[in-house]
mmCIF file with all atom_site columns, C-alpha atoms in Angstrom:
data_model
loop_
_atom_site.group_PDB
_atom_site.id
_atom_site.type_symbol
_atom_site.label_atom_id
_atom_site.label_alt_id
_atom_site.label_comp_id
_atom_site.label_asym_id
_atom_site.label_entity_id
_atom_site.label_seq_id
_atom_site.pdbx_PDB_ins_code
_atom_site.Cartn_x
_atom_site.Cartn_y
_atom_site.Cartn_z
_atom_site.occupancy
_atom_site.B_iso_or_equiv
_atom_site.pdbx_formal_charge
_atom_site.auth_seq_id
_atom_site.auth_comp_id
_atom_site.auth_asym_id
_atom_site.auth_atom_id
_atom_site.pdbx_PDB_model_num
ATOM 1   C CA . MET A 1 1   ? -10.665 -5.248  -7.062  1.00 0.00 ? 1   MET A CA 1
ATOM 2   C CA . ILE A 1 2   ? -7.555  -6.036  -9.016  1.00 0.00 ? 2   ILE A CA 1
ATOM 3   C CA . PHE A 1 3   ? -5.875  -8.252  -6.370  1.00 0.00 ? 3   PHE A CA 1
ATOM 4   C CA . SER A 1 4   ? -7.479  -10.641 -4.029  1.00 0.00 ? 4   SER A CA 1
ATOM 5   C CA . ARG A 1 5   ? -5.845  -12.852 -1.353  1.00 0.00 ? 5   ARG A CA 1
ATOM 6   C CA . LYS A 1 6   ? -7.245  -14.615 1.648   1.00 0.00 ? 6   LYS A CA 1
ATOM 7   C CA . ARG A 1 7   ? -6.046  -13.411 4.993   1.00 0.00 ? 7   ARG A CA 1
ATOM 8   C CA . ALA A 1 8   ? -3.778  -15.801 6.823   1.00 0.00 ? 8   ALA A CA 1
ATOM 9   C CA . GLY A 1 9   ? -5.760  -17.418 9.563   1.00 0.00 ? 9   GLY A CA 1
ATOM 10  C CA . ALA A 1 10  ? -2.824  -17.703 11.994  1.00 0.00 ? 10  ALA A CA 1
ATOM 11  C CA . ALA A 1 11  ? -1.484  -14.171 11.339  1.00 0.00 ? 11  ALA A CA 1
ATOM 12  C CA . GLN A 1 12  ? -2.922  -12.661 14.519  1.00 0.00 ? 12  GLN A CA 1
ATOM 13  C CA . ASP A 1 13  ? -1.356  -14.957 17.027  1.00 0.00 ? 13  ASP A CA 1
ATOM 14  C CA . ALA A 1 14  ? 1.282   -14.331 19.659  1.00 0.00 ? 14  ALA A CA 1
ATOM 15  C CA . ARG A 1 15  ? 2.554   -11.386 17.679  1.00 0.00 ? 15  ARG A CA 1
ATOM 16  C CA . ASP A 1 16  ? -0.522  -9.474  18.760  1.00 0.00 ? 16  ASP A CA 1
ATOM 17  C CA . GLU A 1 17  ? 1.061   -9.432  22.171  1.00 0.00 ? 17  GLU A CA 1
ATOM 18  C CA . ARG A 1 18  ? 3.178   -6.640  20.773  1.00 0.00 ? 18  ARG A CA 1
ATOM 19  C CA . ALA A 1 19  ? -0.215  -5.000  20.301  1.00 0.00 ? 19  ALA A CA 1
ATOM 20  C CA . THR A 1 20  ? 0.283   -1.262  20.452  1.00 0.00 ? 20  THR A CA 1
ATOM 21  C CA . GLU A 1 21  ? 3.615   0.423   20.116  1.00 0.00 ? 21  GLU A CA 1
ATOM 22  C CA . VAL A 1 22  ? 4.542   3.401   22.266  1.00 0.00 ? 22  VAL A CA 1
ATOM 23  C CA . LEU A 1 23  ? 4.929   6.939   20.947  1.00 0.00 ? 23  LEU A CA 1
ATOM 24  C CA . ASP A 1 24  ? 8.308   8.074   19.983  1.00 0.00 ? 24  ASP A CA 1
ATOM 25  C CA . THR A 1 25  ? 10.174  9.877   22.728  1.00 0.00 ? 25  THR A CA 1
ATOM 26  C CA . GLU A 1 26  ? 11.943  13.169  22.360  1.00 0.00 ? 26  GLU A CA 1
ATOM 27  C CA . ASP A 1 27  ? 15.042  13.544  20.213  1.00 0.00 ? 27  ASP A CA 1
ATOM 28  C CA . THR A 1 28  ? 17.905  11.588  21.718  1.00 0.00 ? 28  THR A CA 1
ATOM 29  C CA . GLY A 1 29  ? 20.479  13.950  20.360  1.00 0.00 ? 29  GLY A CA 1
ATOM 30  C CA . ASP A 1 30  ? 21.761  11.524  17.782  1.00 0.00 ? 30  ASP A CA 1
ATOM 31  C CA . PRO A 1 31  ? 22.902  13.010  14.485  1.00 0.00 ? 31  PRO A CA 1
ATOM 32  C CA . THR A 1 32  ? 20.155  13.346  11.931  1.00 0.00 ? 32  THR A CA 1
ATOM 33  C CA . PRO A 1 33  ? 20.659  10.693  9.251   1.00 0.00 ? 33  PRO A CA 1
ATOM 34  C CA . SER A 1 34  ? 21.084  11.872  5.738   1.00 0.00 ? 34  SER A CA 1
ATOM 35  C CA . ALA A 1 35  ? 18.126  11.598  3.347   1.00 0.00 ? 35  ALA A CA 1
ATOM 36  C CA . PRO A 1 36  ? 18.096  8.352   1.376   1.00 0.00 ? 36  PRO A CA 1
ATOM 37  C CA . ASP A 1 37  ? 18.853  8.368   -2.346  1.00 0.00 ? 37  ASP A CA 1
ATOM 38  C CA . ARG A 1 38  ? 15.461  6.908   -3.153  1.00 0.00 ? 38  ARG A CA 1
ATOM 39  C CA . GLY A 1 39  ? 12.113  6.137   -1.514  1.00 0.00 ? 39  GLY A CA 1
ATOM 40  C CA . PRO A 1 40  ? 9.733   5.252   -0.259  1.00 0.00 ? 40  PRO A CA 1
ATOM 41  C CA . TYR A 1 41  ? 10.600  8.219   1.913   1.00 0.00 ? 41  TYR A CA 1
ATOM 42  C CA . ASP A 1 42  ? 9.486   9.139   5.335   1.00 0.00 ? 42  ASP A CA 1
ATOM 43  C CA . VAL A 1 43  ? 7.689   12.516  5.187   1.00 0.00 ? 43  VAL A CA 1
ATOM 44  C CA . ALA A 1 44  ? 10.448  14.055  7.360   1.00 0.00 ? 44  ALA A CA 1
ATOM 45  C CA . GLU A 1 45  ? 13.126  13.396  4.689   1.00 0.00 ? 45  GLU A CA 1
ATOM 46  C CA . ALA A 1 46  ? 11.222  13.453  1.394   1.00 0.00 ? 46  ALA A CA 1
ATOM 47  C CA . PRO A 1 47  ? 12.436  15.703  -1.433  1.00 0.00 ? 47  PRO A CA 1
ATOM 48  C CA . ASP A 1 48  ? 10.006  18.350  -2.570  1.00 0.00 ? 48  ASP A CA 1
ATOM 49  C CA . GLU A 1 49  ? 8.073   17.464  -5.717  1.00 0.00 ? 49  GLU A CA 1
ATOM 50  C CA . PRO A 1 50  ? 4.457   17.220  -6.862  1.00 0.00 ? 50  PRO A CA 1
ATOM 51  C CA . ARG A 1 51  ? 2.512   14.380  -5.259  1.00 0.00 ? 51  ARG A CA 1
ATOM 52  C CA . LEU A 1 52  ? -1.064  13.221  -4.827  1.00 0.00 ? 52  LEU A CA 1
ATOM 53  C CA . ASP A 1 53  ? -1.798  13.463  -1.143  1.00 0.00 ? 53  ASP A CA 1
ATOM 54  C CA . LEU A 1 54  ? -3.816  10.482  0.051   1.00 0.00 ? 54  LEU A CA 1
ATOM 55  C CA . GLY A 1 55  ? -3.093  11.009  3.764   1.00 0.00 ? 55  GLY A CA 1
ATOM 56  C CA . SER A 1 56  ? -0.571  8.458   4.941   1.00 0.00 ? 56  SER A CA 1
ATOM 57  C CA . LEU A 1 57  ? 0.611   7.913   1.358   1.00 0.00 ? 57  LEU A CA 1
ATOM 58  C CA . GLN A 1 58  ? 1.723   10.624  -1.079  1.00 0.00 ? 58  GLN A CA 1
ATOM 59  C CA . ILE A 1 59  ? 2.055   9.353   -4.631  1.00 0.00 ? 59  ILE A CA 1
ATOM 60  C CA . PRO A 1 60  ? 4.459   11.101  -7.072  1.00 0.00 ? 60  PRO A CA 1
ATOM 61  C CA . ALA A 1 61  ? 3.065   12.413  -10.322 1.00 0.00 ? 61  ALA A CA 1
ATOM 62  C CA . VAL A 1 62  ? 4.541   10.137  -13.027 1.00 0.00 ? 62  VAL A CA 1
ATOM 63  C CA . PRO A 1 63  ? 3.403   10.562  -16.686 1.00 0.00 ? 63  PRO A CA 1
ATOM 64  C CA . GLU A 1 64  ? 1.025   7.894   -17.994 1.00 0.00 ? 64  GLU A CA 1
ATOM 65  C CA . VAL A 1 65  ? 0.449   6.342   -14.556 1.00 0.00 ? 65  VAL A CA 1
ATOM 66  C CA . GLU A 1 66  ? -3.250  6.221   -13.536 1.00 0.00 ? 66  GLU A CA 1
ATOM 67  C CA . VAL A 1 67  ? -4.097  6.199   -9.799  1.00 0.00 ? 67  VAL A CA 1
ATOM 68  C CA . ARG A 1 68  ? -7.227  4.167   -9.049  1.00 0.00 ? 68  ARG A CA 1
ATOM 69  C CA . VAL A 1 69  ? -8.685  4.245   -5.569  1.00 0.00 ? 69  VAL A CA 1
ATOM 70  C CA . GLN A 1 70  ? -11.601 2.445   -3.942  1.00 0.00 ? 70  GLN A CA 1
ATOM 71  C CA . ALA A 1 71  ? -13.215 4.551   -1.193  1.00 0.00 ? 71  ALA A CA 1
ATOM 72  C CA . ASP A 1 72  ? -16.236 4.259   1.040   1.00 0.00 ? 72  ASP A CA 1
ATOM 73  C CA . PRO A 1 73  ? -18.978 7.046   1.138   1.00 0.00 ? 73  PRO A CA 1
ATOM 74  C CA . GLN A 1 74  ? -16.965 8.854   3.854   1.00 0.00 ? 74  GLN A CA 1
ATOM 75  C CA . GLY A 1 75  ? -13.998 9.154   1.544   1.00 0.00 ? 75  GLY A CA 1
ATOM 76  C CA . VAL A 1 76  ? -11.897 6.573   3.402   1.00 0.00 ? 76  VAL A CA 1
ATOM 77  C CA . ILE A 1 77  ? -9.768  4.728   0.878   1.00 0.00 ? 77  ILE A CA 1
ATOM 78  C CA . GLN A 1 78  ? -9.864  0.934   0.982   1.00 0.00 ? 78  GLN A CA 1
ATOM 79  C CA . GLN A 1 79  ? -7.473  0.226   -1.893  1.00 0.00 ? 79  GLN A CA 1
ATOM 80  C CA . VAL A 1 80  ? -4.894  2.039   -4.023  1.00 0.00 ? 80  VAL A CA 1
ATOM 81  C CA . VAL A 1 81  ? -3.802  0.665   -7.377  1.00 0.00 ? 81  VAL A CA 1
ATOM 82  C CA . LEU A 1 82  ? -1.442  2.341   -9.836  1.00 0.00 ? 82  LEU A CA 1
ATOM 83  C CA . VAL A 1 83  ? -1.897  1.250   -13.505 1.00 0.00 ? 83  VAL A CA 1
ATOM 84  C CA . HIS A 1 84  ? 0.443   1.686   -16.478 1.00 0.00 ? 84  HIS A CA 1
ATOM 85  C CA . GLY A 1 85  ? -0.452  -0.120  -19.596 1.00 0.00 ? 85  GLY A CA 1
ATOM 86  C CA . GLU A 1 86  ? -1.014  -3.802  -18.742 1.00 0.00 ? 86  GLU A CA 1
ATOM 87  C CA . ASN A 1 87  ? 0.979   -3.500  -15.507 1.00 0.00 ? 87  ASN A CA 1
ATOM 88  C CA . ALA A 1 88  ? -0.462  -2.656  -12.127 1.00 0.00 ? 88  ALA A CA 1
ATOM 89  C CA . LEU A 1 89  ? 0.922   -1.985  -8.610  1.00 0.00 ? 89  LEU A CA 1
ATOM 90  C CA . GLN A 1 90  ? -1.340  -2.314  -5.514  1.00 0.00 ? 90  GLN A CA 1
ATOM 91  C CA . LEU A 1 91  ? -0.038  -0.290  -2.543  1.00 0.00 ? 91  LEU A CA 1
ATOM 92  C CA . GLY A 1 92  ? -0.594  -0.647  1.164   1.00 0.00 ? 92  GLY A CA 1
ATOM 93  C CA . VAL A 1 93  ? 1.058   1.015   4.167   1.00 0.00 ? 93  VAL A CA 1
ATOM 94  C CA . PHE A 1 94  ? 1.049   -0.389  7.721   1.00 0.00 ? 94  PHE A CA 1
ATOM 95  C CA . ALA A 1 95  ? 2.150   0.583   11.184  1.00 0.00 ? 95  ALA A CA 1
ATOM 96  C CA . ALA A 1 96  ? 5.345   -1.054  12.425  1.00 0.00 ? 96  ALA A CA 1
ATOM 97  C CA . PRO A 1 97  ? 7.342   -0.992  15.690  1.00 0.00 ? 97  PRO A CA 1
ATOM 98  C CA . ARG A 1 98  ? 10.175  1.480   16.062  1.00 0.00 ? 98  ARG A CA 1
ATOM 99  C CA . SER A 1 99  ? 12.675  -1.246  16.976  1.00 0.00 ? 99  SER A CA 1
ATOM 100 C CA . GLU A 1 100 ? 12.373  -3.597  14.023  1.00 0.00 ? 100 GLU A CA 1
ATOM 101 C CA . GLY A 1 101 ? 10.943  -4.127  10.569  1.00 0.00 ? 101 GLY A CA 1
ATOM 102 C CA . ILE A 1 102 ? 8.074   -6.499  9.935   1.00 0.00 ? 102 ILE A CA 1
ATOM 103 C CA . TRP A 1 103 ? 8.436   -7.359  6.192   1.00 0.00 ? 103 TRP A CA 1
ATOM 104 C CA . ASP A 1 104 ? 10.217  -10.693 6.960   1.00 0.00 ? 104 ASP A CA 1
ATOM 105 C CA . GLU A 1 105 ? 7.270   -11.915 9.095   1.00 0.00 ? 105 GLU A CA 1
ATOM 106 C CA . VAL A 1 106 ? 4.639   -10.521 6.714   1.00 0.00 ? 106 VAL A CA 1
ATOM 107 C CA . ARG A 1 107 ? 6.309   -12.116 3.716   1.00 0.00 ? 107 ARG A CA 1
ATOM 108 C CA . GLU A 1 108 ? 6.305   -15.586 5.401   1.00 0.00 ? 108 GLU A CA 1
ATOM 109 C CA . GLU A 1 109 ? 2.613   -15.136 6.258   1.00 0.00 ? 109 GLU A CA 1
ATOM 110 C CA . ILE A 1 110 ? 1.844   -14.267 2.604   1.00 0.00 ? 110 ILE A CA 1
ATOM 111 C CA . ARG A 1 111 ? 3.836   -17.315 1.425   1.00 0.00 ? 111 ARG A CA 1
ATOM 112 C CA . GLN A 1 112 ? 2.023   -19.625 3.844   1.00 0.00 ? 112 GLN A CA 1
ATOM 113 C CA . SER A 1 113 ? -1.450  -18.099 2.871   1.00 0.00 ? 113 SER A CA 1
ATOM 114 C CA . LEU A 1 114 ? -0.675  -18.635 -0.806  1.00 0.00 ? 114 LEU A CA 1
ATOM 115 C CA . PHE A 1 115 ? 0.436   -22.228 -0.085  1.00 0.00 ? 115 PHE A CA 1
ATOM 116 C CA . ASN A 1 116 ? -2.820  -22.937 1.752   1.00 0.00 ? 116 ASN A CA 1
ATOM 117 C CA . ASP A 1 117 ? -4.648  -21.716 -1.305  1.00 0.00 ? 117 ASP A CA 1
ATOM 118 C CA . GLY A 1 118 ? -2.686  -24.119 -3.476  1.00 0.00 ? 118 GLY A CA 1
ATOM 119 C CA . ALA A 1 119 ? -0.217  -21.605 -4.967  1.00 0.00 ? 119 ALA A CA 1
ATOM 120 C CA . ALA A 1 120 ? 3.518   -22.002 -4.596  1.00 0.00 ? 120 ALA A CA 1
ATOM 121 C CA . ALA A 1 121 ? 5.587   -18.912 -3.929  1.00 0.00 ? 121 ALA A CA 1
ATOM 122 C CA . GLN A 1 122 ? 9.289   -18.395 -4.292  1.00 0.00 ? 122 GLN A CA 1
ATOM 123 C CA . GLU A 1 123 ? 11.573  -15.790 -2.796  1.00 0.00 ? 123 GLU A CA 1
ATOM 124 C CA . ALA A 1 124 ? 13.873  -13.731 -5.002  1.00 0.00 ? 124 ALA A CA 1
ATOM 125 C CA . GLU A 1 125 ? 16.258  -10.863 -4.409  1.00 0.00 ? 125 GLU A CA 1
ATOM 126 C CA . GLY A 1 126 ? 14.974  -7.655  -5.812  1.00 0.00 ? 126 GLY A CA 1
ATOM 127 C CA . GLU A 1 127 ? 15.692  -3.899  -5.671  1.00 0.00 ? 127 GLU A CA 1
ATOM 128 C CA . TYR A 1 128 ? 14.461  -3.570  -2.141  1.00 0.00 ? 128 TYR A CA 1
ATOM 129 C CA . GLY A 1 129 ? 15.715  -6.945  -0.866  1.00 0.00 ? 129 GLY A CA 1
ATOM 130 C CA . THR A 1 130 ? 13.798  -10.195 -0.621  1.00 0.00 ? 130 THR A CA 1
ATOM 131 C CA . GLU A 1 131 ? 10.634  -10.337 -2.667  1.00 0.00 ? 131 GLU A CA 1
ATOM 132 C CA . LEU A 1 132 ? 7.994   -13.016 -3.043  1.00 0.00 ? 132 LEU A CA 1
ATOM 133 C CA . ARG A 1 133 ? 6.786   -14.226 -6.447  1.00 0.00 ? 133 ARG A CA 1
ATOM 134 C CA . ALA A 1 134 ? 3.797   -16.451 -7.091  1.00 0.00 ? 134 ALA A CA 1
ATOM 135 C CA . ARG A 1 135 ? 1.382   -17.566 -9.783  1.00 0.00 ? 135 ARG A CA 1
ATOM 136 C CA . VAL A 1 136 ? -2.205  -17.632 -8.639  1.00 0.00 ? 136 VAL A CA 1
ATOM 137 C CA . ARG A 1 137 ? -5.460  -18.930 -10.150 1.00 0.00 ? 137 ARG A CA 1
ATOM 138 C CA . THR A 1 138 ? -8.140  -16.260 -10.684 1.00 0.00 ? 138 THR A CA 1
ATOM 139 C CA . PRO A 1 139 ? -11.464 -16.232 -12.557 1.00 0.00 ? 139 PRO A CA 1
ATOM 140 C CA . ASP A 1 140 ? -9.550  -14.861 -15.511 1.00 0.00 ? 140 ASP A CA 1
ATOM 141 C CA . GLY A 1 141 ? -6.910  -17.649 -15.393 1.00 0.00 ? 141 GLY A CA 1
ATOM 142 C CA . LEU A 1 142 ? -3.403  -17.839 -13.968 1.00 0.00 ? 142 LEU A CA 1
ATOM 143 C CA . THR A 1 143 ? -1.946  -14.541 -12.798 1.00 0.00 ? 143 THR A CA 1
ATOM 144 C CA . ASP A 1 144 ? 1.656   -13.739 -11.773 1.00 0.00 ? 144 ASP A CA 1
ATOM 145 C CA . LEU A 1 145 ? 2.134   -11.620 -8.638  1.00 0.00 ? 145 LEU A CA 1
ATOM 146 C CA . ARG A 1 146 ? 5.266   -10.083 -7.159  1.00 0.00 ? 146 ARG A CA 1
ATOM 147 C CA . PHE A 1 147 ? 5.171   -8.939  -3.565  1.00 0.00 ? 147 PHE A CA 1
ATOM 148 C CA . VAL A 1 148 ? 7.607   -6.233  -2.488  1.00 0.00 ? 148 VAL A CA 1
ATOM 149 C CA . GLY A 1 149 ? 8.034   -4.947  1.116   1.00 0.00 ? 149 GLY A CA 1
ATOM 150 C CA . ILE A 1 150 ? 9.939   -1.920  2.367   1.00 0.00 ? 150 ILE A CA 1
ATOM 151 C CA . ASP A 1 151 ? 10.467  -1.305  6.043   1.00 0.00 ? 151 ASP A CA 1
ATOM 152 C CA . GLY A 1 152 ? 10.675  2.366   7.114   1.00 0.00 ? 152 GLY A CA 1
ATOM 153 C CA . PRO A 1 153 ? 10.747  4.244   10.459  1.00 0.00 ? 153 PRO A CA 1
ATOM 154 C CA . ARG A 1 154 ? 7.646   2.801   12.204  1.00 0.00 ? 154 ARG A CA 1
ATOM 155 C CA . TRP A 1 155 ? 5.956   1.848   8.928   1.00 0.00 ? 155 TRP A CA 1
ATOM 156 C CA . MET A 1 156 ? 6.048   -0.716  6.185   1.00 0.00 ? 156 MET A CA 1
ATOM 157 C CA . VAL A 1 157 ? 5.055   -0.308  2.592   1.00 0.00 ? 157 VAL A CA 1
ATOM 158 C CA . ARG A 1 158 ? 3.828   -3.358  0.707   1.00 0.00 ? 158 ARG A CA 1
ATOM 159 C CA . GLY A 1 159 ? 3.523   -3.360  -3.112  1.00 0.00 ? 159 GLY A CA 1
ATOM 160 C CA . VAL A 1 160 ? 2.024   -6.076  -5.247  1.00 0.00 ? 160 VAL A CA 1
ATOM 161 C CA . TYR A 1 161 ? 2.894   -6.053  -8.933  1.00 0.00 ? 161 TYR A CA 1
ATOM 162 C CA . GLN A 1 162 ? 0.697   -7.660  -11.579 1.00 0.00 ? 162 GLN A CA 1
ATOM 163 C CA . GLY A 1 163 ? 1.246   -8.063  -15.261 1.00 0.00 ? 163 GLY A CA 1
ATOM 164 C CA . LYS A 1 164 ? 4.639   -8.416  -16.984 1.00 0.00 ? 164 LYS A CA 1
ATOM 165 C CA . ALA A 1 165 ? 6.175   -6.418  -14.099 1.00 0.00 ? 165 ALA A CA 1
ATOM 166 C CA . ALA A 1 166 ? 5.431   -9.358  -11.893 1.00 0.00 ? 166 ALA A CA 1
ATOM 167 C CA . THR A 1 167 ? 7.979   -11.573 -13.618 1.00 0.00 ? 167 THR A CA 1
ATOM 168 C CA . ASP A 1 168 ? 10.263  -8.991  -15.251 1.00 0.00 ? 168 ASP A CA 1
ATOM 169 C CA . PRO A 1 169 ? 11.080  -6.165  -12.801 1.00 0.00 ? 169 PRO A CA 1
ATOM 170 C CA . VAL A 1 170 ? 12.626  -4.074  -15.612 1.00 0.00 ? 170 VAL A CA 1
ATOM 171 C CA . SER A 1 171 ? 9.120   -3.834  -17.138 1.00 0.00 ? 171 SER A CA 1
ATOM 172 C CA . ALA A 1 172 ? 7.803   -2.023  -14.058 1.00 0.00 ? 172 ALA A CA 1
ATOM 173 C CA . GLY A 1 173 ? 9.217   1.237   -15.464 1.00 0.00 ? 173 GLY A CA 1
ATOM 174 C CA . PRO A 1 174 ? 6.910   4.105   -14.390 1.00 0.00 ? 174 PRO A CA 1
ATOM 175 C CA . LEU A 1 175 ? 5.356   2.068   -11.654 1.00 0.00 ? 175 LEU A CA 1
ATOM 176 C CA . ALA A 1 176 ? 8.743   1.421   -10.084 1.00 0.00 ? 176 ALA A CA 1
ATOM 177 C CA . ARG A 1 177 ? 9.404   5.202   -10.262 1.00 0.00 ? 177 ARG A CA 1
ATOM 178 C CA . CYS A 1 178 ? 6.168   5.747   -8.336  1.00 0.00 ? 178 CYS A CA 1
ATOM 179 C CA . LEU A 1 179 ? 7.298   3.364   -5.685  1.00 0.00 ? 179 LEU A CA 1
ATOM 180 C CA . SER A 1 180 ? 10.741  4.874   -5.377  1.00 0.00 ? 180 SER A CA 1
ATOM 181 C CA . GLY A 1 181 ? 9.169   8.429   -5.065  1.00 0.00 ? 181 GLY A CA 1
ATOM 182 C CA . LEU A 1 182 ? 6.526   7.410   -2.572  1.00 0.00 ? 182 LEU A CA 1
ATOM 183 C CA . VAL A 1 183 ? 6.220   9.319   0.683   1.00 0.00 ? 183 VAL A CA 1
ATOM 184 C CA . VAL A 1 184 ? 4.812   7.963   3.932   1.00 0.00 ? 184 VAL A CA 1
ATOM 185 C CA . ASP A 1 185 ? 3.317   10.276  6.564   1.00 0.00 ? 185 ASP A CA 1
ATOM 186 C CA . ARG A 1 186 ? 3.111   7.949   9.526   1.00 0.00 ? 186 ARG A CA 1
ATOM 187 C CA . GLY A 1 187 ? 1.964   10.491  12.174  1.00 0.00 ? 187 GLY A CA 1
ATOM 188 C CA . GLN A 1 188 ? 2.914   10.384  15.795  1.00 0.00 ? 188 GLN A CA 1
ATOM 189 C CA . GLU A 1 189 ? -0.046  8.555   17.389  1.00 0.00 ? 189 GLU A CA 1
ATOM 190 C CA . ALA A 1 190 ? 0.474   5.085   18.727  1.00 0.00 ? 190 ALA A CA 1
ATOM 191 C CA . LYS A 1 191 ? -1.069  2.281   16.538  1.00 0.00 ? 191 LYS A CA 1
ATOM 192 C CA . PRO A 1 192 ? -1.255  -1.450  16.714  1.00 0.00 ? 192 PRO A CA 1
ATOM 193 C CA . VAL A 1 193 ? 1.508   -3.139  14.788  1.00 0.00 ? 193 VAL A CA 1
ATOM 194 C CA . ARG A 1 194 ? 0.398   -3.985  11.214  1.00 0.00 ? 194 ARG A CA 1
ATOM 195 C CA . GLU A 1 195 ? -2.612  -1.807  11.354  1.00 0.00 ? 195 GLU A CA 1
ATOM 196 C CA . PRO A 1 196 ? -3.198  -0.127  7.932   1.00 0.00 ? 196 PRO A CA 1
ATOM 197 C CA . LEU A 1 197 ? -2.423  3.526   8.105   1.00 0.00 ? 197 LEU A CA 1
ATOM 198 C CA . PRO A 1 198 ? -5.349  5.757   7.207   1.00 0.00 ? 198 PRO A CA 1
ATOM 199 C CA . LEU A 1 199 ? -5.835  6.792   3.602   1.00 0.00 ? 199 LEU A CA 1
ATOM 200 C CA . ARG A 1 200 ? -8.285  9.498   2.436   1.00 0.00 ? 200 ARG A CA 1
ATOM 201 C CA . LEU A 1 201 ? -9.318  11.132  -0.771  1.00 0.00 ? 201 LEU A CA 1
ATOM 202 C CA . PRO A 1 202 ? -7.926  14.646  -1.296  1.00 0.00 ? 202 PRO A CA 1
ATOM 203 C CA . ARG A 1 203 ? -10.398 17.160  0.106   1.00 0.00 ? 203 ARG A CA 1
ATOM 204 C CA . GLU A 1 204 ? -11.477 18.525  -3.240  1.00 0.00 ? 204 GLU A CA 1
ATOM 205 C CA . VAL A 1 205 ? -12.126 15.027  -4.598  1.00 0.00 ? 205 VAL A CA 1
ATOM 206 C CA . ALA A 1 206 ? -14.113 13.956  -1.489  1.00 0.00 ? 206 ALA A CA 1
ATOM 207 C CA . GLU A 1 207 ? -16.179 17.253  -1.694  1.00 0.00 ? 207 GLU A CA 1
ATOM 208 C CA . GLN A 1 208 ? -16.953 16.596  -5.367  1.00 0.00 ? 208 GLN A CA 1
ATOM 209 C CA . GLN A 1 209 ? -17.884 13.005  -4.601  1.00 0.00 ? 209 GLN A CA 1
ATOM 210 C CA . ALA A 1 210 ? -20.195 14.060  -1.764  1.00 0.00 ? 210 ALA A CA 1
ATOM 211 C CA . ALA A 1 211 ? -21.861 16.687  -3.955  1.00 0.00 ? 211 ALA A CA 1
ATOM 212 C CA . GLU A 1 212 ? -22.472 14.089  -6.692  1.00 0.00 ? 212 GLU A CA 1
ATOM 213 C CA . GLN A 1 213 ? -23.929 11.583  -4.191  1.00 0.00 ? 213 GLN A CA 1
ATOM 214 C CA . GLU A 1 214 ? -26.177 14.317  -2.736  1.00 0.00 ? 214 GLU A CA 1
ATOM 215 C CA . ALA A 1 215 ? -27.387 15.316  -6.195  1.00 0.00 ? 215 ALA A CA 1
ATOM 216 C CA . ALA A 1 216 ? -28.030 11.713  -7.073  1.00 0.00 ? 216 ALA A CA 1
ATOM 217 C CA . GLY A 1 217 ? -30.067 11.266  -3.867  1.00 0.00 ? 217 GLY A CA 1
ATOM 218 C CA . GLN A 1 218 ? -32.255 14.227  -4.842  1.00 0.00 ? 218 GLN A CA 1
ATOM 219 C CA . GLN A 1 219 ? -33.258 12.715  -8.143  1.00 0.00 ? 219 GLN A CA 1
ATOM 220 C CA . PRO A 1 220 ? -36.970 11.821  -8.401  1.00 0.00 ? 220 PRO A CA 1
ATOM 221 C CA . ALA A 1 221 ? -37.808 8.201   -8.073  1.00 0.00 ? 221 ALA A CA 1
ATOM 222 C CA . PRO A 1 222 ? -38.825 6.274   -11.222 1.00 0.00 ? 222 PRO A CA 1
ATOM 223 C CA . GLY A 1 223 ? -42.350 7.217   -12.258 1.00 0.00 ? 223 GLY A CA 1
ATOM 224 C CA . GLN A 1 224 ? -42.172 10.583  -10.474 1.00 0.00 ? 224 GLN A CA 1
ATOM 225 C CA . ARG A 1 225 ? -41.701 13.999  -11.893 1.00 0.00 ? 225 ARG A CA 1
ATOM 226 C CA . GLU A 1 226 ? -39.729 16.897  -10.642 1.00 0.00 ? 226 GLU A CA 1
ATOM 227 C CA . ALA A 1 227 ? -41.870 19.696  -9.237  1.00 0.00 ? 227 ALA A CA 1
#
């Protein structure tokens, strides 16, 4: 795992009383807003271009950016990390209420969690508004992180930059293009606020992985021969 952070112990307090949001009602008749100039986009307003479909997240194809995923045997993705050179961007997408964004609250909880772990974090204004920047101690030494949050319609995308892009946003380059071209498919079902939206491997990749696992399971045990 490229990034690691302890979960804030007090994160699930009174806010859980918001628990589950209600489904959207029918169209109110308000004029349809124009599509934004950049993403992350909601799936209803995203421009048409090639993307890797991971379910709730669709990642644009950007040259020289490697998409690394960690998935369980059922093909459910636990982590998505984009890598370009020595820079990395970890992505997460979460349910949010229709009435308000949650990045301000989440950012404060991240800051408090880092503080409890002995790392100071500072806020800075970035391309998407207020970011959080910190230097944390890892087994490999001190590592700079930059947390970015984008509130969308009933979802929030969180990105965590590592590498030079954590201290110099201009260095993010292709990773920043991936973030600005990201598409979120929230779905219509009600979900608890802050619950991670489901991510899955593309069908062809999941089928290939399942076939490889099945083949590996059919290999003879050490000391045995094939019939």
